[in-house]
PDB file of C-alpha atoms in Angstrom:
ATOM      1  CA  GLN T 617      12.792  14.632  14.619  1.00 85.00           C
ATOM      2  CA  VAL T 618      12.775  11.859  12.017  1.00 92.00           C
ATOM      3  CA  GLN T 619       9.392  10.354  11.198  1.00 95.00           C
ATOM      4  CA  LEU T 620       8.569   7.456   9.007  1.00 96.00           C
ATOM      5  CA  VAL T 621       5.059   6.842   7.449  1.00 96.00           C
ATOM      6  CA  GLU T 622       4.435   3.558   5.579  1.00 96.00           C
ATOM      7  CA  SER T 623       1.555   3.101   3.211  1.00 96.00           C
ATOM      8  CA  GLY T 624       0.400   0.298   0.611  1.00 96.00           C
ATOM      9  CA  GLY T 625      -0.162  -2.542   2.727  1.00 94.00           C
ATOM     10  CA  GLY T 626      -3.334  -4.706   2.285  1.00 97.00           C
ATOM     11  CA  LEU T 627      -4.732  -8.092   1.337  1.00 98.00           C
ATOM     12  CA  VAL T 628      -3.478  -9.946  -1.615  1.00 98.00           C
ATOM     13  CA  GLN T 629      -3.766 -13.456  -3.001  1.00 98.00           C
ATOM     14  CA  ALA T 630      -0.889 -15.894  -3.082  1.00 98.00           C
ATOM     15  CA  GLY T 631       1.205 -15.313  -6.171  1.00 98.00           C
ATOM     16  CA  GLY T 632       0.120 -11.715  -6.351  1.00 98.00           C
ATOM     17  CA  SER T 633       2.060  -8.533  -6.030  1.00 98.00           C
ATOM     18  CA  LEU T 634       2.145  -5.469  -3.639  1.00 98.00           C
ATOM     19  CA  THR T 635       4.254  -2.428  -3.142  1.00 98.00           C
ATOM     20  CA  VAL T 636       4.816  -0.815   0.369  1.00 98.00           C
ATOM     21  CA  SER T 637       6.162   2.720   0.428  1.00 98.00           C
ATOM     22  CA  CYS T 638       7.617   4.891   3.158  1.00 97.00           C
ATOM     23  CA  VAL T 639       8.321   8.550   3.320  1.00 97.00           C
ATOM     24  CA  VAL T 640      10.910   9.797   5.664  1.00 95.00           C
ATOM     25  CA  SER T 641      10.632  13.278   6.975  1.00 93.00           C
ATOM     26  CA  GLY T 642      13.074  15.173   9.098  1.00 90.00           C
ATOM     27  CA  ARG T 643      16.723  15.636   8.847  1.00 84.00           C
ATOM     28  CA  LEU T 644      18.808  12.632   7.840  1.00 79.00           C
ATOM     29  CA  GLU T 645      22.507  12.200   7.803  1.00 80.00           C
ATOM     30  CA  ARG T 646      24.066  11.919   4.306  1.00 77.00           C
ATOM     31  CA  PHE T 647      25.005   8.301   5.058  1.00 77.00           C
ATOM     32  CA  ASN T 648      22.041   6.155   5.966  1.00 89.00           C
ATOM     33  CA  VAL T 649      20.561   2.795   5.311  1.00 96.00           C
ATOM     34  CA  MET T 650      16.904   2.497   4.644  1.00 96.00           C
ATOM     35  CA  GLY T 651      15.203  -0.884   5.081  1.00 97.00           C
ATOM     36  CA  TRP T 652      12.126  -2.982   5.599  1.00 98.00           C
ATOM     37  CA  TYR T 653      11.565  -5.246   8.437  1.00 98.00           C
ATOM     38  CA  ARG T 654       8.485  -7.519   9.112  1.00 98.00           C
ATOM     39  CA  GLN T 655       6.856  -9.240  12.117  1.00 98.00           C
ATOM     40  CA  ALA T 656       4.545 -12.086  11.786  1.00 97.00           C
ATOM     41  CA  PRO T 657       2.312 -13.093  14.745  1.00 92.00           C
ATOM     42  CA  GLY T 658       4.248 -14.995  17.336  1.00 95.00           C
ATOM     43  CA  LYS T 659       7.553 -14.424  15.582  1.00 97.00           C
ATOM     44  CA  GLN T 660      10.443 -12.032  16.024  1.00 97.00           C
ATOM     45  CA  ARG T 661      10.830  -8.913  13.940  1.00 97.00           C
ATOM     46  CA  GLU T 662      13.231  -9.910  10.700  1.00 98.00           C
ATOM     47  CA  LEU T 663      15.081  -7.898   8.360  1.00 98.00           C
ATOM     48  CA  VAL T 664      13.483  -8.224   4.840  1.00 98.00           C
ATOM     49  CA  ALA T 665      15.709  -5.919   2.737  1.00 98.00           C
ATOM     50  CA  HIS T 666      17.845  -2.803   3.107  1.00 97.00           C
ATOM     51  CA  ILE T 667      19.458  -0.312   0.792  1.00 97.00           C
ATOM     52  CA  THR T 668      22.220   2.287   1.358  1.00 95.00           C
ATOM     53  CA  SER T 669      22.326   5.745   0.530  1.00 91.00           C
ATOM     54  CA  SER T 670      24.739   4.791  -2.370  1.00 92.00           C
ATOM     55  CA  GLY T 671      22.335   2.076  -3.629  1.00 95.00           C
ATOM     56  CA  SER T 672      23.699  -1.082  -2.430  1.00 97.00           C
ATOM     57  CA  THR T 673      21.001  -3.699  -1.448  1.00 98.00           C
ATOM     58  CA  SER T 674      20.768  -6.856   0.647  1.00 98.00           C
ATOM     59  CA  TYR T 675      17.843  -9.315   0.995  1.00 98.00           C
ATOM     60  CA  ALA T 676      16.791 -11.897   3.299  1.00 98.00           C
ATOM     61  CA  ASP T 677      17.208 -15.488   1.746  1.00 98.00           C
ATOM     62  CA  SER T 678      13.357 -15.987   2.040  1.00 98.00           C
ATOM     63  CA  VAL T 679      12.627 -13.085  -0.247  1.00 98.00           C
ATOM     64  CA  LYS T 680      15.415 -13.009  -2.883  1.00 98.00           C
ATOM     65  CA  GLY T 681      14.404 -12.889  -6.449  1.00 98.00           C
ATOM     66  CA  ARG T 682      10.880 -11.937  -5.246  1.00 98.00           C
ATOM     67  CA  PHE T 683      11.248  -8.723  -3.598  1.00 98.00           C
ATOM     68  CA  THR T 684      12.927  -5.465  -4.855  1.00 98.00           C
ATOM     69  CA  ILE T 685      13.885  -2.617  -2.501  1.00 98.00           C
ATOM     70  CA  SER T 686      14.427   0.991  -4.051  1.00 98.00           C
ATOM     71  CA  ARG T 687      14.910   4.419  -2.765  1.00 96.00           C
ATOM     72  CA  ASP T 688      14.636   7.996  -3.922  1.00 94.00           C
ATOM     73  CA  ASN T 689      17.235  10.175  -2.165  1.00 91.00           C
ATOM     74  CA  ALA T 690      15.837  13.324  -3.419  1.00 91.00           C
ATOM     75  CA  LYS T 691      12.420  12.554  -1.998  1.00 93.00           C
ATOM     76  CA  ASN T 692      13.429  10.561   1.027  1.00 92.00           C
ATOM     77  CA  THR T 693      11.293   7.547   0.147  1.00 95.00           C
ATOM     78  CA  VAL T 694      11.996   3.861   0.096  1.00 97.00           C
ATOM     79  CA  ASN T 695       9.767   1.193  -1.570  1.00 98.00           C
ATOM     80  CA  LEU T 696       9.520  -2.533  -1.394  1.00 98.00           C
ATOM     81  CA  ARG T 697       8.045  -4.174  -4.422  1.00 98.00           C
ATOM     82  CA  MET T 698       6.754  -7.702  -3.456  1.00 98.00           C
ATOM     83  CA  ASN T 699       6.063 -10.270  -6.265  1.00 98.00           C
ATOM     84  CA  SER T 700       5.027 -13.889  -6.064  1.00 98.00           C
ATOM     85  CA  LEU T 701       3.787 -13.380  -2.557  1.00 98.00           C
ATOM     86  CA  LYS T 702       3.413 -16.278  -0.296  1.00 98.00           C
ATOM     87  CA  ARG T 703       1.247 -16.911   2.709  1.00 97.00           C
ATOM     88  CA  GLU T 704       4.368 -16.808   4.855  1.00 97.00           C
ATOM     89  CA  ASP T 705       4.933 -13.260   3.805  1.00 98.00           C
ATOM     90  CA  THR T 706       1.972 -12.214   5.852  1.00 98.00           C
ATOM     91  CA  ALA T 707       3.247  -9.836   8.652  1.00 98.00           C
ATOM     92  CA  VAL T 708       3.282  -6.278   9.656  1.00 98.00           C
ATOM     93  CA  TYR T 709       5.987  -4.512   7.646  1.00 98.00           C
ATOM     94  CA  TYR T 710       8.020  -1.720   9.258  1.00 98.00           C
ATOM     95  CA  CYS T 711      10.086   0.867   7.421  1.00 98.00           C
ATOM     96  CA  ASN T 712      13.576   1.556   9.098  1.00 97.00           C
ATOM     97  CA  VAL T 713      16.425   4.121   8.653  1.00 96.00           C
ATOM     98  CA  PHE T 714      19.565   3.589  10.489  1.00 94.00           C
ATOM     99  CA  ASP T 715      22.274   6.412  10.186  1.00 89.00           C
ATOM    100  CA  GLY T 716      25.929   6.937  10.659  1.00 84.00           C
ATOM    101  CA  SER T 717      25.452   8.148  14.252  1.00 88.00           C
ATOM    102  CA  GLY T 718      23.598   4.958  15.396  1.00 89.00           C
ATOM    103  CA  ASN T 719      20.265   6.324  15.392  1.00 91.00           C
ATOM    104  CA  ASP T 720      17.569   3.712  14.509  1.00 93.00           C
ATOM    105  CA  TYR T 721      14.178   4.835  13.390  1.00 95.00           C
ATOM    106  CA  TYR T 722      10.938   2.867  12.677  1.00 97.00           C
ATOM    107  CA  GLY T 723       7.623   3.579  11.152  1.00 97.00           C
ATOM    108  CA  GLN T 724       4.390   2.471  12.783  1.00 97.00           C
ATOM    109  CA  GLY T 725       3.953  -0.493  10.392  1.00 97.00           C
ATOM    110  CA  THR T 726       1.660  -1.514   7.666  1.00 97.00           C
ATOM    111  CA  GLN T 727      -0.262  -4.873   7.467  1.00 98.00           C
ATOM    112  CA  VAL T 728       0.358  -7.214   4.569  1.00 98.00           C
ATOM    113  CA  THR T 729      -1.901 -10.200   4.348  1.00 98.00           C
ATOM    114  CA  VAL T 730      -1.542 -12.971   1.882  1.00 98.00           C
ATOM    115  CA  SER T 731      -4.384 -15.317   1.277  1.00 97.00           C
ATOM    116  CA  SER T 732      -4.451 -18.752  -0.169  1.00 90.00           C
TER     117      SER T 732
END
């Protein structure tokens, strides 16, 4: 059973920075993609960033240049460093793991609120 536990959300002023982290437990396939999604009130869940087990990254256009995703394969952790935060970044952020067998796992989410 794969479990994902996020931490690090909170309240931050616009222009500030925050890091959300995720610890993944359980058995993972060697090839997997870890990522972060977010869902704002009244909006669909959207992909923010993802990183493959080999370290290739991809970002949503709205966060490019501001957010950085990283992972530690030995510890099965994935982090999202968020700089220059904007009010529109306010959302629940979900950690995600997708593996080569098509399994798709999500954490319970952590709230990030950016105030003006």
